[in-house]
Coordinates of C-alpha atoms in Angstrom, one line a residue:
M862 CA -143.6 83.9 2.1
S863 CA -144.1 82.3 -1.3
T864 CA -142.3 79.2 -2.4
L865 CA -140.2 81.3 -4.9
A866 CA -139.2 83.8 -2.3
A867 CA -136.4 81.7 -0.8
P868 CA -134.7 81.0 -4.1
R869 CA -135.0 84.7 -5.0
L870 CA -133.6 85.7 -1.7
T871 CA -130.7 83.3 -2.2
R872 CA -130.0 84.7 -5.7
W873 CA -130.2 88.2 -4.3
L874 CA -127.7 87.4 -1.6
I875 CA -125.3 85.9 -4.1
R876 CA -125.5 89.0 -6.3
L877 CA -125.0 91.2 -3.2
H878 CA -121.9 89.4 -2.0
R879 CA -120.5 88.7 -5.5
P880 CA -117.2 90.6 -4.7
A881 CA -116.7 88.4 -1.6
L882 CA -117.2 85.3 -3.6
A883 CA -114.7 86.5 -6.1
V884 CA -112.2 87.3 -3.4
W885 CA -112.8 83.9 -1.7
T886 CA -112.2 82.2 -5.1
V887 CA -108.9 84.1 -5.6
V888 CA -107.7 83.2 -2.1
L889 CA -108.4 79.5 -2.6
L890 CA -106.7 79.5 -6.0
A891 CA -103.7 81.5 -4.7
V892 CA -103.1 79.6 -1.5
G893 CA -104.0 76.2 -3.2
T894 CA -101.5 76.9 -5.9
L895 CA -98.8 77.8 -3.3
L896 CA -99.5 74.5 -1.5
L897 CA -99.4 72.4 -4.7
W898 CA -96.1 74.1 -5.6
L899 CA -94.7 73.2 -2.2
W900 CA -96.1 69.6 -2.5
G901 CA -94.4 69.0 -5.9
P902 CA -91.6 71.1 -7.5
L903 CA -90.4 72.9 -4.4
A904 CA -90.3 69.8 -2.3
D905 CA -88.5 67.8 -5.0
A906 CA -85.9 70.5 -5.5
A907 CA -85.3 71.0 -1.7
A908 CA -85.1 67.2 -1.2
A909 CA -82.5 66.9 -4.0
A910 CA -80.5 69.8 -2.4
W911 CA -80.5 68.1 0.9
Q912 CA -79.3 64.9 -0.7
Q913 CA -76.4 66.9 -2.2
Y914 CA -75.7 68.5 1.2
D915 CA -75.7 65.1 3.0
A916 CA -73.3 63.7 0.4
C917 CA -70.9 66.5 1.1
A918 CA -70.2 65.2 4.6
G919 CA -68.5 68.4 5.5
S920 CA -66.2 68.5 2.6
G921 CA -67.3 71.9 1.4
C922 CA -68.9 70.7 -1.9
R923 CA -71.6 72.7 -3.7
Y924 CA -75.3 72.1 -3.2
D925 CA -78.4 74.1 -4.1
Q926 CA -78.8 76.2 -1.0
D927 CA -81.3 78.5 -2.7
A928 CA -83.8 75.6 -3.2
I929 CA -83.6 74.8 0.5
L930 CA -84.2 78.4 1.6
R931 CA -86.9 78.9 -1.0
Y932 CA -88.8 75.9 0.3
K933 CA -88.5 77.2 3.9
D934 CA -89.7 80.8 3.0
V935 CA -92.7 79.6 0.8
Y936 CA -93.7 77.1 3.5
T937 CA -93.8 79.9 6.0
Y938 CA -95.9 82.1 3.8
A939 CA -98.3 79.2 3.0
N940 CA -98.7 78.4 6.7
W941 CA -99.7 81.9 7.7
A942 CA -102.0 82.2 4.7
V943 CA -104.0 79.2 5.8
L944 CA -104.0 80.3 9.4
A945 CA -105.3 83.7 8.4
V946 CA -108.5 82.2 6.9
P947 CA -110.6 82.2 10.1
F948 CA -109.8 85.8 10.7
L949 CA -110.7 86.8 7.2
V950 CA -114.0 84.9 7.4
A951 CA -114.9 86.5 10.7
A952 CA -114.0 90.0 9.6
W953 CA -116.2 89.6 6.4
A954 CA -119.1 88.1 8.3
G955 CA -119.2 90.8 10.9
A956 CA -118.6 93.7 8.5
A957 CA -120.5 92.7 5.3
L958 CA -122.8 89.8 6.0
T959 CA -124.8 91.3 8.9
G960 CA -123.3 94.4 10.3
R961 CA -123.6 96.5 7.1
E962 CA -127.2 95.4 6.4
L963 CA -128.3 96.4 9.9
E964 CA -126.3 99.6 9.7
L965 CA -128.0 100.6 6.4
H966 CA -131.4 99.2 7.5
T967 CA -131.8 96.9 4.6
A968 CA -132.2 94.0 7.0
Q969 CA -135.0 95.8 8.8
L970 CA -136.7 96.4 5.5
A971 CA -136.6 92.7 4.6
W972 CA -138.1 91.8 8.0
T973 CA -141.1 94.0 7.3
Q974 CA -141.8 92.4 3.9
G975 CA -142.8 88.9 4.8
V976 CA -139.3 87.4 5.2
S977 CA -139.3 85.5 8.5
P978 CA -136.2 86.0 10.7
T979 CA -135.3 82.3 10.6
R980 CA -135.5 82.2 6.8
W981 CA -133.5 85.5 6.4
L982 CA -130.7 84.3 8.7
F983 CA -130.7 80.8 7.3
S984 CA -130.3 82.3 3.8
K985 CA -127.5 84.4 5.1
L986 CA -125.6 81.5 6.7
A987 CA -126.2 78.4 4.5
L988 CA -124.1 79.2 1.4
P989 CA -121.3 80.9 3.3
A990 CA -121.1 78.0 5.8
V991 CA -120.8 75.5 2.9
L992 CA -118.2 77.6 1.0
V993 CA -116.1 78.2 4.1
T994 CA -116.2 74.5 5.1
A995 CA -115.4 73.3 1.6
G996 CA -112.7 75.9 0.8
T997 CA -110.9 75.8 4.2
G998 CA -111.1 72.0 4.2
L999 CA -109.5 71.9 0.8
L1000 CA -106.6 74.1 1.9
V1001 CA -106.1 72.0 5.0
L1002 CA -106.1 68.8 3.0
L1003 CA -103.5 70.2 0.6
H1004 CA -101.4 71.4 3.5
H1005 CA -101.5 68.1 5.3
Q1006 CA -100.5 66.2 2.1
M1007 CA -97.8 68.7 1.4
W1008 CA -96.2 68.3 4.8
W1009 CA -96.3 64.5 4.6
A1010 CA -94.6 64.6 1.2
A1011 CA -91.7 66.5 2.8
K1012 CA -91.4 64.3 5.9
G1013 CA -88.0 62.5 6.0
R1014 CA -86.9 64.1 2.7
I1015 CA -86.1 67.7 3.7
G1016 CA -83.8 68.4 6.6
N1017 CA -85.3 71.7 7.7
A1018 CA -88.9 70.6 7.3
K1019 CA -91.1 71.6 10.3
T1020 CA -92.0 69.0 12.8
W1021 CA -95.7 67.9 13.1
Y1022 CA -95.9 69.5 16.5
D1023 CA -94.7 72.9 15.3
P1024 CA -97.7 75.0 16.2
P1025 CA -98.4 76.7 12.9
T1026 CA -97.9 73.4 11.1
F1027 CA -100.2 71.5 13.5
Y1028 CA -103.0 74.0 13.2
A1029 CA -102.8 74.7 9.4
G1030 CA -102.8 71.0 8.5
G1031 CA -105.8 69.7 10.5
P1032 CA -109.6 70.1 10.9
I1033 CA -109.1 72.5 13.8
I1034 CA -108.7 75.4 11.4
V1035 CA -111.9 74.4 9.5
A1036 CA -113.9 74.4 12.8
L1037 CA -112.3 77.7 13.8
A1038 CA -113.3 79.3 10.4
L1039 CA -116.9 78.2 11.0
A1040 CA -116.8 79.6 14.5
G1041 CA -115.4 82.8 13.1
L1042 CA -118.3 83.0 10.5
F1043 CA -120.9 82.6 13.2
A1044 CA -119.1 84.9 15.6
G1045 CA -119.0 87.6 12.9
V1046 CA -122.7 87.2 12.2
L1047 CA -123.6 87.5 15.8
A1048 CA -121.3 90.5 16.3
G1049 CA -123.0 92.2 13.3
L1050 CA -126.4 91.5 14.7
L1051 CA -125.6 92.8 18.2
L1052 CA -123.5 95.8 17.3
R1053 CA -125.2 96.8 14.0
R1054 CA -122.1 98.6 12.9
S1055 CA -119.8 97.1 10.3
L1056 CA -116.5 98.3 11.6
A1057 CA -117.3 97.5 15.2
A1058 CA -118.5 94.0 14.3
L1059 CA -115.4 93.4 12.2
G1060 CA -113.1 94.2 15.0
T1061 CA -115.2 92.2 17.6
A1062 CA -115.3 89.2 15.3
V1063 CA -111.5 89.2 14.8
V1064 CA -110.9 89.5 18.5
A1065 CA -113.4 86.7 19.1
V1066 CA -111.5 84.4 16.8
G1067 CA -108.2 85.3 18.4
A1068 CA -109.7 84.5 21.8
L1069 CA -111.0 81.2 20.6
W1070 CA -107.7 80.2 19.2
A1071 CA -105.8 81.2 22.3
G1072 CA -108.2 79.2 24.4
I1073 CA -108.0 76.1 22.3
N1074 CA -104.2 76.4 22.2
W1075 CA -104.1 76.6 26.0
A1076 CA -106.4 73.6 26.4
L1077 CA -105.0 71.4 23.6
P1078 CA -102.3 69.6 25.7
H1079 CA -104.9 68.7 28.2
L1080 CA -107.6 67.3 25.9
W1081 CA -106.0 63.8 25.7
S1082 CA -104.0 61.8 28.2
P1083 CA -100.3 62.3 27.6
V1084 CA -97.6 59.6 27.6
T1085 CA -94.7 59.8 30.0
S1086 CA -91.1 59.3 29.1
V1087 CA -88.4 58.7 31.8
S1088 CA -84.8 59.2 30.9
S1089 CA -81.4 59.4 32.5
L1090 CA -80.0 62.7 34.0
S1091 CA -76.9 62.1 31.9
G1092 CA -78.7 63.0 28.8
T1093 CA -79.1 66.6 27.5
G1094 CA -82.6 66.8 28.8
P1095 CA -86.0 65.0 29.0
A1096 CA -86.5 62.5 26.2
G1097 CA -89.6 62.5 24.0
A1098 CA -90.6 64.6 21.0
G1099 CA -94.1 66.0 20.6
I1100 CA -96.5 68.4 22.1
N1101 CA -95.2 69.2 25.5
V1102 CA -97.4 68.9 28.6
S1103 CA -94.9 69.1 31.5
T1104 CA -91.2 68.2 32.2
G1105 CA -89.2 67.9 35.4
L1106 CA -87.2 65.6 37.7
L1107 CA -88.1 62.4 39.4
T1108 CA -86.8 61.3 42.8
A1109 CA -86.1 57.8 43.9
T1110 CA -89.6 57.7 45.6
G1111 CA -91.3 58.8 42.4
E1112 CA -91.9 62.4 43.5
R1113 CA -92.0 64.9 40.7
L1114 CA -90.0 68.1 40.9
G1115 CA -90.0 71.1 38.7
D1116 CA -87.4 71.4 35.9
P1117 CA -84.5 73.6 37.2
Y1118 CA -83.3 74.1 33.6
C1119 CA -79.8 73.3 34.5
G1120 CA -78.9 70.9 31.8
S1121 CA -77.2 67.5 31.6
G1122 CA -76.1 65.7 34.7
I1123 CA -72.7 65.3 33.1
D1124 CA -72.0 68.9 34.1
D1125 CA -70.6 69.0 37.6
D1126 CA -72.7 71.9 38.8
C1127 CA -75.9 70.3 37.5
A1128 CA -74.9 66.9 39.0
T1129 CA -74.5 68.6 42.4
L1130 CA -77.8 70.3 42.1
Y1131 CA -79.6 67.1 41.2
D1132 CA -78.0 65.2 44.1
R1133 CA -79.1 67.9 46.5
L1134 CA -82.7 67.6 45.1
G1135 CA -82.6 63.9 45.3
A1136 CA -83.4 63.6 41.6
V1137 CA -82.5 60.3 39.8
S1138 CA -84.1 60.9 36.3
W1139 CA -86.0 63.1 34.0
Y1140 CA -89.7 62.8 33.3
H1141 CA -91.5 64.2 30.3
D1142 CA -95.3 64.2 29.8
Y1143 CA -96.0 64.8 26.1
H1144 CA -98.2 63.9 23.1
P1145 CA -96.5 61.8 20.4
L1146 CA -97.4 61.6 16.8
S1147 CA -100.0 58.9 17.5
H1148 CA -102.0 61.5 19.4
Y1149 CA -102.3 63.8 16.4
W1150 CA -105.8 62.9 15.3
P1151 CA -107.3 62.5 18.8
L1152 CA -106.1 66.0 19.6
Q1153 CA -107.2 67.4 16.3
L1154 CA -110.7 65.9 16.4
T1155 CA -111.3 66.7 20.1
A1156 CA -110.3 70.3 19.7
S1157 CA -112.4 70.5 16.5
A1158 CA -115.4 69.1 18.3
I1159 CA -115.1 71.8 21.0
L1160 CA -114.9 74.5 18.4
L1161 CA -117.9 73.1 16.4
A1162 CA -119.9 73.1 19.6
V1163 CA -119.0 76.8 20.2
A1164 CA -119.9 77.5 16.5
V1165 CA -123.4 75.9 17.1
L1166 CA -123.9 78.0 20.2
L1167 CA -123.0 81.1 18.3
A1168 CA -125.4 80.2 15.5
L1169 CA -128.2 79.6 17.9
A1170 CA -127.5 82.9 19.6
A1171 CA -127.6 84.6 16.2
F1172 CA -131.0 83.2 15.5
R1173 CA -132.4 84.3 18.9
V1174 CA -131.0 87.8 18.4
T1175 CA -132.5 88.0 14.9
A1176 CA -135.9 87.0 16.2
A1177 CA -135.7 89.6 18.9
R1178 CA -134.8 92.3 16.3
T1179 CA -137.7 91.3 14.1
R1180 CA -140.2 91.5 17.0
S1181 CA -138.8 95.0 17.7
V1182 CA -139.6 96.2 14.2
S1183 CA -142.9 94.4 13.8

């Protein structure tokens, strides 16, 4: 392969996937603009409305309810737009980046004309990986800053441990997007059908997300809060690990979901169980970055394995057409 072949191959790939680059640019501009709107004008208007509401003190005075509801609705749309990125990346990678080329036999043609399988796949993956990382990272950064700008100012702002907020505002979603890219590429190489690869890649991202969501509470040691049974329930706000009752000997019992010990029926139940207090294992705000970074590292490791598998499959396909 000549020294000019790689640049020519890269330029050809850019021309081939120009529509995808245009769509990616539009997605970044649209979602980024939405997040900036939330960060600035919408947050300021909603915060002012909440100040008006708090000043009312139940007296029935007027406040800008529309600003509060508008912020809530736009926030929800922006959240799901960011969370959809890994699925979009995986679908495109499976359908267009590899699946369609194998389905139309253009990849096989390249493999017989002096393009090594490693160079071909590297050219396929390098630019998309950079663009996906940079673009998704930008959206995550804007989301994170937007959420912090509303913290303590807007009464109906989501908590940091709200699942969509937690995922959309941290590096987990960037790692998931990269894993989705490589999962799509691998699906296209294996299935050699664009629609089949698209569906498989989307399902793979969903499975990865479900797995990391299940494992997340167990990736870092939780803190334990012990509180009185006379309260409304276990104390401590954050990502829940487990809750229940404690006996005088320190034995843990499952949460019967009865309620406060002030209620006579609940007090009788707790006495019969020998419970003396609540316990709550959870992750507080200080665990935000340990959880984000640990989960991201796991997803990046999965992404590396998927990329290595893609290279091995490509080499095998090339040997079969040699």
